Short mmCIF file of C-alpha atoms in Angstrom, two decimals:
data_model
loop_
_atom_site.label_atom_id
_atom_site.label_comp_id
_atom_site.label_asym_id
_atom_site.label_seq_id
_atom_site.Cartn_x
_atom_site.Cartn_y
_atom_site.Cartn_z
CA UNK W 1 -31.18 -1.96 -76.14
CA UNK W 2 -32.17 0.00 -79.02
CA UNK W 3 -35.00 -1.86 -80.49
CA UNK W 4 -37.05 -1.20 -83.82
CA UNK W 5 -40.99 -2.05 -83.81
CA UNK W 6 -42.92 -2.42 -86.69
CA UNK W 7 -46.98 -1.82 -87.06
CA UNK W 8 -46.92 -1.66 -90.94
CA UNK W 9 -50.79 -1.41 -91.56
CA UNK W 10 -51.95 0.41 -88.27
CA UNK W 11 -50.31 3.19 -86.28
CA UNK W 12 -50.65 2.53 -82.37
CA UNK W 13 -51.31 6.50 -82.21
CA UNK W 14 -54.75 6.03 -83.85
CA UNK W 15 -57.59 6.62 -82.33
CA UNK W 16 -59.00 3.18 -80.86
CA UNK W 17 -62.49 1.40 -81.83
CA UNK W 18 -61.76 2.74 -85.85
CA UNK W 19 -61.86 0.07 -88.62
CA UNK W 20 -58.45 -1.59 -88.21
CA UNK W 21 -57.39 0.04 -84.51
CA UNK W 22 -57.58 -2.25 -81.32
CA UNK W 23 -55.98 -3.68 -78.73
CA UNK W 24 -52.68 -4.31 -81.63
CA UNK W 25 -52.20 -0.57 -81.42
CA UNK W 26 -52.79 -0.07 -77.42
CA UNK W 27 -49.98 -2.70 -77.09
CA UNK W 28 -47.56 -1.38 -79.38
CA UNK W 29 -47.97 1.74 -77.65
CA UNK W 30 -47.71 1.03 -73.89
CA UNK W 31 -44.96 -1.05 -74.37
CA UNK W 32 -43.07 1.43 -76.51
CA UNK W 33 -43.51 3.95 -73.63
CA UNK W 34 -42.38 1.39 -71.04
CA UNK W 35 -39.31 0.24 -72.49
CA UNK W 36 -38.35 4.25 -72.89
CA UNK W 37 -38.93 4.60 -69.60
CA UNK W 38 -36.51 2.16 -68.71
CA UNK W 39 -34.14 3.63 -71.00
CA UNK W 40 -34.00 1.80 -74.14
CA UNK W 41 -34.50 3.29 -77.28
CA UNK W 42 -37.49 2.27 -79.46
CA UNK W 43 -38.26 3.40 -82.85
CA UNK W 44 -41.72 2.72 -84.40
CA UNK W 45 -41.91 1.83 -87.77
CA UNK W 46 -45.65 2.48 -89.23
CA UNK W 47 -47.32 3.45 -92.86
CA UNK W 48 -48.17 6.59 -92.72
CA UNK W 49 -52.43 6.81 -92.21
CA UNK W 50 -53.59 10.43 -92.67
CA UNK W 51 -52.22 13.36 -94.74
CA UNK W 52 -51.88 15.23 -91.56
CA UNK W 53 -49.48 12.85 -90.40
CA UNK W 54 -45.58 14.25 -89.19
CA UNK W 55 -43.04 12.51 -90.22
CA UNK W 56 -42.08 11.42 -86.54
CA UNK W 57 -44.12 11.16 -82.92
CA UNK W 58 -42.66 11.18 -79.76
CA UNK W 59 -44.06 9.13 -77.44
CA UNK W 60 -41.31 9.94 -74.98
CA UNK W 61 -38.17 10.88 -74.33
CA UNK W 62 -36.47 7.35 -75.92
CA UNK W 63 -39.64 6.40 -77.72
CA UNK W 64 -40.53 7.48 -81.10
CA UNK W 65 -43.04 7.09 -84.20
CA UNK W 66 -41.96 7.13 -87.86
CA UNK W 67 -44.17 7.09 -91.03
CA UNK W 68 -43.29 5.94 -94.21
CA UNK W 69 -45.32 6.67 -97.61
CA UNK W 70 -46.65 3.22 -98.65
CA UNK W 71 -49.82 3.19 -100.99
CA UNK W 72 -52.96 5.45 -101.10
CA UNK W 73 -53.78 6.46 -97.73
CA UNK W 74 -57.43 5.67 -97.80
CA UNK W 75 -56.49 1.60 -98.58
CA UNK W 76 -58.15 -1.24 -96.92
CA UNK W 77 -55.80 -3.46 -94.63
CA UNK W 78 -55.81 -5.97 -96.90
CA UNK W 79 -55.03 -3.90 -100.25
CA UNK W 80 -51.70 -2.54 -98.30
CA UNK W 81 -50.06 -5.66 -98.83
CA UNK W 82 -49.07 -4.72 -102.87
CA UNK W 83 -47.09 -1.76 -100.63
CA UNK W 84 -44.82 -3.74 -98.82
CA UNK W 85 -42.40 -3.67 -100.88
CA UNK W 86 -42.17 0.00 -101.32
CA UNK W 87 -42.21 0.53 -97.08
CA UNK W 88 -38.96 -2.17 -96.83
CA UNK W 89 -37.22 0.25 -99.44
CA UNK W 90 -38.42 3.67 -97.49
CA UNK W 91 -37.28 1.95 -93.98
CA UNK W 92 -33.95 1.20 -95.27
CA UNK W 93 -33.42 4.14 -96.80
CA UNK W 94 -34.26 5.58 -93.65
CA UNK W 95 -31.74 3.45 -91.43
CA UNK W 96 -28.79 4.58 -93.95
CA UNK W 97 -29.36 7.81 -93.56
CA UNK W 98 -29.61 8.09 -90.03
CA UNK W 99 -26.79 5.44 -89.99
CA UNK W 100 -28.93 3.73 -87.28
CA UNK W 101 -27.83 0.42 -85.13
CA UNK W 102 -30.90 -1.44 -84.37
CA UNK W 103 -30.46 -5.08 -81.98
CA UNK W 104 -33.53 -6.66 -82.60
CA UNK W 105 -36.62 -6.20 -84.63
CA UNK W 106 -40.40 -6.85 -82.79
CA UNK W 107 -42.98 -7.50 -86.36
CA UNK W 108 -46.76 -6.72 -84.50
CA UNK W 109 -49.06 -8.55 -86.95
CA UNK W 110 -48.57 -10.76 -90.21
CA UNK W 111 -47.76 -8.01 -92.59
CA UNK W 112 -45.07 -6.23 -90.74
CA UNK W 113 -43.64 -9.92 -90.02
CA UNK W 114 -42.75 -9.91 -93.80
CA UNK W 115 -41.04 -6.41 -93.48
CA UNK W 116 -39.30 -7.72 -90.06
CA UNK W 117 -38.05 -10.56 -91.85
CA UNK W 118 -36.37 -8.40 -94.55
CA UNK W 119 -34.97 -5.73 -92.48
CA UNK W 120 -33.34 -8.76 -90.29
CA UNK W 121 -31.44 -10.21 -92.89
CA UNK W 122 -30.70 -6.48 -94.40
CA UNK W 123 -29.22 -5.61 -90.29
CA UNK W 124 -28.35 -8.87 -89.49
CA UNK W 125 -29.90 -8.95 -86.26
CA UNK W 126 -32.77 -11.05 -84.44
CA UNK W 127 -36.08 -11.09 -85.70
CA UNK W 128 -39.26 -11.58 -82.89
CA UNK W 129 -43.27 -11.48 -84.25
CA UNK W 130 -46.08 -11.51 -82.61
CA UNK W 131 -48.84 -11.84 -84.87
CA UNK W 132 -52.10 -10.60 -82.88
CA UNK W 133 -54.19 -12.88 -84.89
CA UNK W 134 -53.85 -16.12 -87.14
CA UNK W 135 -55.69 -16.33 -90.23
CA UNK W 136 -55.91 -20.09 -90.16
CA UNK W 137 -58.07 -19.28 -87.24
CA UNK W 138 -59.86 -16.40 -88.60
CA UNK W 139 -60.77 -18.61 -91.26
CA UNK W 140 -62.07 -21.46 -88.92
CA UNK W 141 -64.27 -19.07 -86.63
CA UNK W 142 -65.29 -16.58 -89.67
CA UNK W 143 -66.88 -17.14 -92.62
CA UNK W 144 -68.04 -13.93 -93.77
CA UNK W 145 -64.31 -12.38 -94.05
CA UNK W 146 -62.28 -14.98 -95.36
CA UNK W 147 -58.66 -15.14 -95.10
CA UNK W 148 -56.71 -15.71 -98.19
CA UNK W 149 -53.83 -18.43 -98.82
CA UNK W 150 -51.12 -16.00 -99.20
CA UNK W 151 -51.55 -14.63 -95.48
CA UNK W 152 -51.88 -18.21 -94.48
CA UNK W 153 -48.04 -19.51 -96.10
CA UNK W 154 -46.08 -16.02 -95.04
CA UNK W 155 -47.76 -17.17 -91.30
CA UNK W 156 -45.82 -20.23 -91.77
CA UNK W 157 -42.85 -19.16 -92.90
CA UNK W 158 -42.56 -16.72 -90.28
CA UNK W 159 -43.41 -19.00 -87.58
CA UNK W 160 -40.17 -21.10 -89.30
CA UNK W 161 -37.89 -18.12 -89.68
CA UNK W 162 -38.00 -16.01 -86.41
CA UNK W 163 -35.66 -16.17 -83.94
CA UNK W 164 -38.54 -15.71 -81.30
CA UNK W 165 -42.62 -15.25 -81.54
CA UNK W 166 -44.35 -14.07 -78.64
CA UNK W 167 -48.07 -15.08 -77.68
CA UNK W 168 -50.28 -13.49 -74.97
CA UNK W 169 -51.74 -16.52 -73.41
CA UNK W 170 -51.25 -20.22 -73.41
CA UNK W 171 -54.35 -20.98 -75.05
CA UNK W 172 -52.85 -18.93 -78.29
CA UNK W 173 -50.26 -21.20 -77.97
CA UNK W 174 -51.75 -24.19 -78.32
CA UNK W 175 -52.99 -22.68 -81.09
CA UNK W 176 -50.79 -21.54 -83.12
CA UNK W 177 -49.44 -25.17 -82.77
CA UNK W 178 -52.36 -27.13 -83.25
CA UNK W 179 -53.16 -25.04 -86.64
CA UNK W 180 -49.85 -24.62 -88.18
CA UNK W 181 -46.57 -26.20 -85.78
CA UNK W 182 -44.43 -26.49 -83.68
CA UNK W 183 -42.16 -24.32 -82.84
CA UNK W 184 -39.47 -24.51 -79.73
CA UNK W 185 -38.91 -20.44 -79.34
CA UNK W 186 -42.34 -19.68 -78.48
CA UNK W 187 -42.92 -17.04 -75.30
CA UNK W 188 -45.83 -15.83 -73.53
CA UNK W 189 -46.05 -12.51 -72.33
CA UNK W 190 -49.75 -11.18 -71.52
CA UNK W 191 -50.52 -7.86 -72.33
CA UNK W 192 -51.47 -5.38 -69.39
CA UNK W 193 -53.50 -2.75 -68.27
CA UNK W 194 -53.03 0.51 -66.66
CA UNK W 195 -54.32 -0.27 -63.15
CA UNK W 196 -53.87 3.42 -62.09
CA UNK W 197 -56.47 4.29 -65.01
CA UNK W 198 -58.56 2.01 -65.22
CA UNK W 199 -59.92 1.75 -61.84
CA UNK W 200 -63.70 1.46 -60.45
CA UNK W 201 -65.01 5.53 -60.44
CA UNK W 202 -68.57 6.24 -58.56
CA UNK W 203 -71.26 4.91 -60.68
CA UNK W 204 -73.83 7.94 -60.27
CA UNK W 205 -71.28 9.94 -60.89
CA UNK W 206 -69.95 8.38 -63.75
CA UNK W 207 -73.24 8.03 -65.25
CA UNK W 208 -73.86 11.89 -64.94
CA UNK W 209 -71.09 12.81 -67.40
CA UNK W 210 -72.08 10.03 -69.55
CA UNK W 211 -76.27 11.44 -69.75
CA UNK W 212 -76.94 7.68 -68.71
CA UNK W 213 -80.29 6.89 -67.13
CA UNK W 214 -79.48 5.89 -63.35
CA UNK W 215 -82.64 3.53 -62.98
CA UNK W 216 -81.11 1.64 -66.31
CA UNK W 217 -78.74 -1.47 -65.86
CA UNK W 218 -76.47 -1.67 -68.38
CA UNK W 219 -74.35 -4.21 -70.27
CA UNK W 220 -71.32 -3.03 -71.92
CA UNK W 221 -68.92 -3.80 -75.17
CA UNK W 222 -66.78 -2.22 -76.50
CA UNK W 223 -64.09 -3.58 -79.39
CA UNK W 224 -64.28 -2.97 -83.33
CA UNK W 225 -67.54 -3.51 -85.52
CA UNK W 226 -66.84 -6.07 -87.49
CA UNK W 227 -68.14 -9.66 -87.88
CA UNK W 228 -65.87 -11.34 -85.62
CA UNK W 229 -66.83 -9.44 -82.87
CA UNK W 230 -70.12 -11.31 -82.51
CA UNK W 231 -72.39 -8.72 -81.97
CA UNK W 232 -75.14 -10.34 -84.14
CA UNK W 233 -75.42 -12.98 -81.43
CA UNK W 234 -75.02 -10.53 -79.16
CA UNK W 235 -77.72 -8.41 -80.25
CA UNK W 236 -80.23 -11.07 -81.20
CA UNK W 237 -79.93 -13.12 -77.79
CA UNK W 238 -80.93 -10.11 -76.06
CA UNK W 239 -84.38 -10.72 -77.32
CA UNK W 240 -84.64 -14.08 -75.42
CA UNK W 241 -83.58 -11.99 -71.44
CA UNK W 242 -87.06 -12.53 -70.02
CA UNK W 243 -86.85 -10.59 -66.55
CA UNK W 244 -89.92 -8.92 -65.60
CA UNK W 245 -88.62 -5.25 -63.99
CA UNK W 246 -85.76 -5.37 -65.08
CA UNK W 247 -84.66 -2.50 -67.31
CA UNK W 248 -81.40 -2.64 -69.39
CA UNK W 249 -79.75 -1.67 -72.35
CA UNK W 250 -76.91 -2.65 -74.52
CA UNK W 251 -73.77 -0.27 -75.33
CA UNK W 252 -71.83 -1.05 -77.59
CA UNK W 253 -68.14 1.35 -77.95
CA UNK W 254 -66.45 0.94 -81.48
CA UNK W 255 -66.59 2.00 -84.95
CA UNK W 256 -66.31 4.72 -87.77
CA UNK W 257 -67.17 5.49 -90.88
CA UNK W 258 -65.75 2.46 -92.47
CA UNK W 259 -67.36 0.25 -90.45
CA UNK W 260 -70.82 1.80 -91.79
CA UNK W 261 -72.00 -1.66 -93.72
CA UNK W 262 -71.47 -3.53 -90.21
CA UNK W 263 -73.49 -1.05 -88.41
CA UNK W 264 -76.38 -1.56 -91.03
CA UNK W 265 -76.18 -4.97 -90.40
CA UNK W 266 -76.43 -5.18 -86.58
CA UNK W 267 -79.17 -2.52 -86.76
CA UNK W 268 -81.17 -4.43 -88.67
CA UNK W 269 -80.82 -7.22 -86.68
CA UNK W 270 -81.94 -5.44 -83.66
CA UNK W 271 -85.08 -4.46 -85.60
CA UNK W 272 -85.51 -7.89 -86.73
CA UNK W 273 -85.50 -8.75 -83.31
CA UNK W 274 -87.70 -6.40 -81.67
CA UNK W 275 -84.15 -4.78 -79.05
CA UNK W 276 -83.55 -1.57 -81.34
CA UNK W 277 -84.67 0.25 -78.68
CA UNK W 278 -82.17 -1.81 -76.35
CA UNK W 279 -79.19 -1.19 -78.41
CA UNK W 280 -77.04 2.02 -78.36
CA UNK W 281 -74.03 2.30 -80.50
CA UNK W 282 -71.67 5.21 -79.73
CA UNK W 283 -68.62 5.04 -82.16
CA UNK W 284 -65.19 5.38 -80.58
CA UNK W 285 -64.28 7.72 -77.94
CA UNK W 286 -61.37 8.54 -76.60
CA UNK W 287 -59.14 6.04 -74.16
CA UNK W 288 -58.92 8.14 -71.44
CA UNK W 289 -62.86 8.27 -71.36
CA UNK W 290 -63.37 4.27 -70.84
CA UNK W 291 -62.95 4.52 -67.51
CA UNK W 292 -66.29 6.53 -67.47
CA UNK W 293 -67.62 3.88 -68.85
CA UNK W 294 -67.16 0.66 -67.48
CA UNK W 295 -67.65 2.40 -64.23
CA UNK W 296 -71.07 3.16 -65.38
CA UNK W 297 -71.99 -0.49 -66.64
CA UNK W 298 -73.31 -3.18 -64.58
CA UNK W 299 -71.80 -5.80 -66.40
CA UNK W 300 -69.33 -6.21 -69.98
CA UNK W 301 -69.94 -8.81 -72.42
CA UNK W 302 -66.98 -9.58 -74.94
CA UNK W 303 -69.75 -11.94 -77.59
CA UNK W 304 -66.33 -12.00 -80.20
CA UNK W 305 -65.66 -15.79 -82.20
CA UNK W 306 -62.13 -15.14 -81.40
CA UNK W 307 -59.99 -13.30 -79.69
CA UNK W 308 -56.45 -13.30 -79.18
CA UNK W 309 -56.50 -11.83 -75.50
CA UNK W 310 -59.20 -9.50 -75.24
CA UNK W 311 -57.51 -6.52 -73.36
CA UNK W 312 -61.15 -4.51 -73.36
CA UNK W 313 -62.09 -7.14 -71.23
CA UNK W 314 -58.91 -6.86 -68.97
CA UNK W 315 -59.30 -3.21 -68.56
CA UNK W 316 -63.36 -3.92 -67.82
CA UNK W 317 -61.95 -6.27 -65.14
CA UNK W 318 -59.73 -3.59 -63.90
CA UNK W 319 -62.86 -1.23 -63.23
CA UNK W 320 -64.60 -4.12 -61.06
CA UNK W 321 -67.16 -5.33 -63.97
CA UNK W 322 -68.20 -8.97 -63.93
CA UNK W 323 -66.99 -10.15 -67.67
CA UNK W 324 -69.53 -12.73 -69.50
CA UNK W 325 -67.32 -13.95 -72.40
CA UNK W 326 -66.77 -17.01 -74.38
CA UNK W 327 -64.31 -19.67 -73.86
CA UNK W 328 -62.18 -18.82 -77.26
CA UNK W 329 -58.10 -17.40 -76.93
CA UNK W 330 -56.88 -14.95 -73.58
CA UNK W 331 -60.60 -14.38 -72.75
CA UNK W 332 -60.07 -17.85 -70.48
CA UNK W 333 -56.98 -16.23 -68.73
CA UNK W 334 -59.14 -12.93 -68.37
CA UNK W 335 -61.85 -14.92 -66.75
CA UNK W 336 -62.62 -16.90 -64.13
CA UNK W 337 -65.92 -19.17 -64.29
CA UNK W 338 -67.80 -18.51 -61.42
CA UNK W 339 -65.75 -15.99 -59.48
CA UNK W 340 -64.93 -12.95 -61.74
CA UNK W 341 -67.55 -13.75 -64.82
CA UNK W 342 -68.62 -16.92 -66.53
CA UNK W 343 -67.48 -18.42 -69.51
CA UNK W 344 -69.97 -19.72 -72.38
CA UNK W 345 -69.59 -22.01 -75.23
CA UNK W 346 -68.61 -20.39 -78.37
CA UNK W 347 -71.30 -18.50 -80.30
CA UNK W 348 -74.21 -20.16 -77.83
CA UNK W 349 -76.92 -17.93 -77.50
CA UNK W 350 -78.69 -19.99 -75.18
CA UNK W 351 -75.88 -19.79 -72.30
CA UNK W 352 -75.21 -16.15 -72.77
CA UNK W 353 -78.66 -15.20 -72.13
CA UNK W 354 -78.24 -17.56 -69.38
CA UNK W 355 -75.70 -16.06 -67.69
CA UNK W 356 -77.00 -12.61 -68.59
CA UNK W 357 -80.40 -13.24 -66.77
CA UNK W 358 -78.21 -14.37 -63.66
CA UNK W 359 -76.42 -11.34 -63.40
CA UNK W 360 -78.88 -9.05 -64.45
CA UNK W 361 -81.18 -10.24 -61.91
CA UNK W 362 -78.36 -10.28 -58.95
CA UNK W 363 -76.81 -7.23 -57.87
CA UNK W 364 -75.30 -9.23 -54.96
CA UNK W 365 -73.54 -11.27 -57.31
CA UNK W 366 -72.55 -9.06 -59.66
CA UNK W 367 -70.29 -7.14 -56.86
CA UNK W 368 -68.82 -10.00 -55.46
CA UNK W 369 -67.92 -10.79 -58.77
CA UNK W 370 -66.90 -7.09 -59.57
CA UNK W 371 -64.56 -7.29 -56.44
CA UNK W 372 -63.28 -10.53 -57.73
CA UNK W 373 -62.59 -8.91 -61.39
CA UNK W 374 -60.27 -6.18 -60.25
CA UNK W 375 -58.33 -8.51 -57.86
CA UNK W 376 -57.48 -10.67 -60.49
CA UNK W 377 -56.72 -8.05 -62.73
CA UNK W 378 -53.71 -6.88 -60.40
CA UNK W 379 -51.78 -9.55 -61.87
CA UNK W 380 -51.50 -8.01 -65.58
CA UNK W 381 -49.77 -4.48 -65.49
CA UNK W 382 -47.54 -3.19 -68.36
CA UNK W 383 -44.94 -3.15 -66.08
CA UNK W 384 -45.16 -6.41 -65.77
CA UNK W 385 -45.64 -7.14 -69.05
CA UNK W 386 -42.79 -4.81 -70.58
CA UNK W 387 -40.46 -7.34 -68.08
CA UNK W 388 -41.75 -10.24 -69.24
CA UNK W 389 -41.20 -8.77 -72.99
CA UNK W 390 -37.26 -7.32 -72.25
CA UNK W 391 -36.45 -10.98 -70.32
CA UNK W 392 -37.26 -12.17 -74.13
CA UNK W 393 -35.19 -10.06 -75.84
CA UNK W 394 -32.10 -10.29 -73.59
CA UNK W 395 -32.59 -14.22 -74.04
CA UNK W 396 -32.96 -14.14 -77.59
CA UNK W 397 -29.46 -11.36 -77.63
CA UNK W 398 -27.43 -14.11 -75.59
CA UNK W 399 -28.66 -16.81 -78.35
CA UNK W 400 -27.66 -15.01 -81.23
CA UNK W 401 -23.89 -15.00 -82.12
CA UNK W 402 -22.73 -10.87 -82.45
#
């Protein structure tokens, strides 16, 4: 198949943890790679980011990355959507002069949905979105960012218009139907995790490179700075963890300088609260160093109001971390109650320091649970996934008259 992926406002080569980079672009990546591995060709279609950006990226040797001039580079995601127009002209401009055959289109996220939808009609070929996240839900779960109208209607007229969307666990199912409706071409396909990477290293070891204090137990979190990610609640329950000898600290992996007003925020919370000493925040580092550590950690918290899957919480399951999370999108298919991590209510303070104090307090328990973790995280590979994505396609080809 030769296959043309669009991640209009974020470029899967970014580093992750930044402002607007995540799990969207570690998907968009993997799978790119995966489906050039098995020999189809994929084209990435992304704004361009940085001034240092080339025109094209290989990922491999079927696989590449393409930038397109859309707006002022140093826009916020949600100002790139007066550039839309401008992208749709540069891609097709693009695919006429490289007289280019594309049979499908995959949109990653609201915004490139629009573009999707245009270059469809423009190639005549299948349309598939996933959108990541759902602003009716954003809205619901998040009242300091607020999610405008317009986002909201070109949601439901994608959901109406493509030939397939794809969701990443049945809970995101549910609701997308239960917030906007029905739609009979819905798939799930769960992202995956590199199982050969992200594997459980020595601890000691692991917290030598890392200049962490053995004697220290420590929880781990790692995902963007930004109010959905809950670590206000986070942050202020760990003032309520009464354990007498037990020493711990919070980690927290994520952020740049754009996130700058969030990290204000969550410091002075920890102040407020009397855990600034408790808290540690790090900024993004590099992929290839998570491994590090989550093999370092005792246990991995994921506090966020919503979350679509969660794959930082996969990948900490891959490592052999128990995963306290709450009960909100893939985070239930990423955990199991009682065996691999618990579950808590949505934004309840009082259960996460609950199930904090448990684990904190129980090495015994928190291996068993580790073991438990990376067993159950042998079921999600991007191999797997990458199958489950081409079965899709090849379903949606045989639908669609040539």
């Amino acid at each position: 198949m030769k296959i043309l992926i669009i991640s209009f406002h974020t470029c899967p080569v970014n580093k992750l943890g930044q402002k607007d980079t995540g799990g969207l672009n570690l998907y968009v990546h993997q799978l790119s790679d995966q489906l050039g591995d098995r020999d189809h060709s994929v084209d990435i279609f992304t704004r361009k980011h940085d001034v240092l950006d080339p025109i094209k990226i290989d990922i491999n040797k079927n696989s590449q990355l393409i930038h397109f001039d859309a707006g002022d580079l140093d826009q916020t995601k949600n100002e790139m959507v007066d550039h839309i127009t401008i992208f749709i002209d540069n891609a097709i401009e693009y695919i006429k002069k490289h007289s280019i055959k594309y049979d499908l289109i995959y949109s990653n996220y609201w915004m490139s949905g629009i573009i999707g939808s245009k270059l469809s009609k423009f190639l005549s070929i299948p349309h598939i979105i996933s959108f990541h996240t759902m602003g009716k839900t954003k809205r619901t779960v998040n009242h300091m960012e607020d999610e405008s109208d317009y986002r909201i209607s070109k949601e439901i007229d994608l959901i109406k218009k493509s030939d397939a969307i794809i969701v990443p666990s049945l809970q995101e199912r549910e609701n997308l139907e239960d917030n906007y409706l029905h739609n009979n071409n819905i798939y799930t396909v769960s992202p995956g995790v590199d199982l050969n990477q992200f594997q459980k290293l020595d601890k000691k070891q692991s917290r030598n490179k890392l200049g962490i204090d053995q004697n220290t137990q420590i929880l781990l979190s790692v995902g963007r700075l930004e109010p959905l990610k809950g670590y206000d609640l986070l942050i202020e329950s760990l003032s309520y963890v009464n354990l007498e000898n037990v020493n711990f600290k919070l980690i927290i992996i994520g952020g740049d300088d754009k996130s700058n007003n969030e990290l204000e925020r969550l410091n002075r919370i920890a102040k407020e609260n009397d855990v600034y000493d408790k808290v540690s925040f790090i900024g993004a580092v590099d992929h290839d160093i998570l491994p590090l550590y989550f093999s370092a950690a005792d246990i991995f918290t994921m506090p966020s109001a919503y979350e679509t899957f969660g794959i930082a919480a996969l990948e900490a399951s891959a490592c052999g971390l128990p995963v306290i999370a709450p009960q909100v999108g893939g985070l239930k298919t990423i955990v199991k109650h009682g065996l691999t991590g618990y579950l808590t209510a949505n934004r309840c303070p009082e259960l996460l320091v609950h199930y904090l104090e448990i684990l904190l307090k129980n090495k015994q328990l928190r291996d068993v649970f580790g073991i438990n973790s990376r067993k159950h995280a042998l079921n999600f590979s991007w191999e797997k996934s990458t199958q489950d994505l081409i079965n899709v396609f090849e379903k949606i080809l045989t639908k669609t008259p040539a």
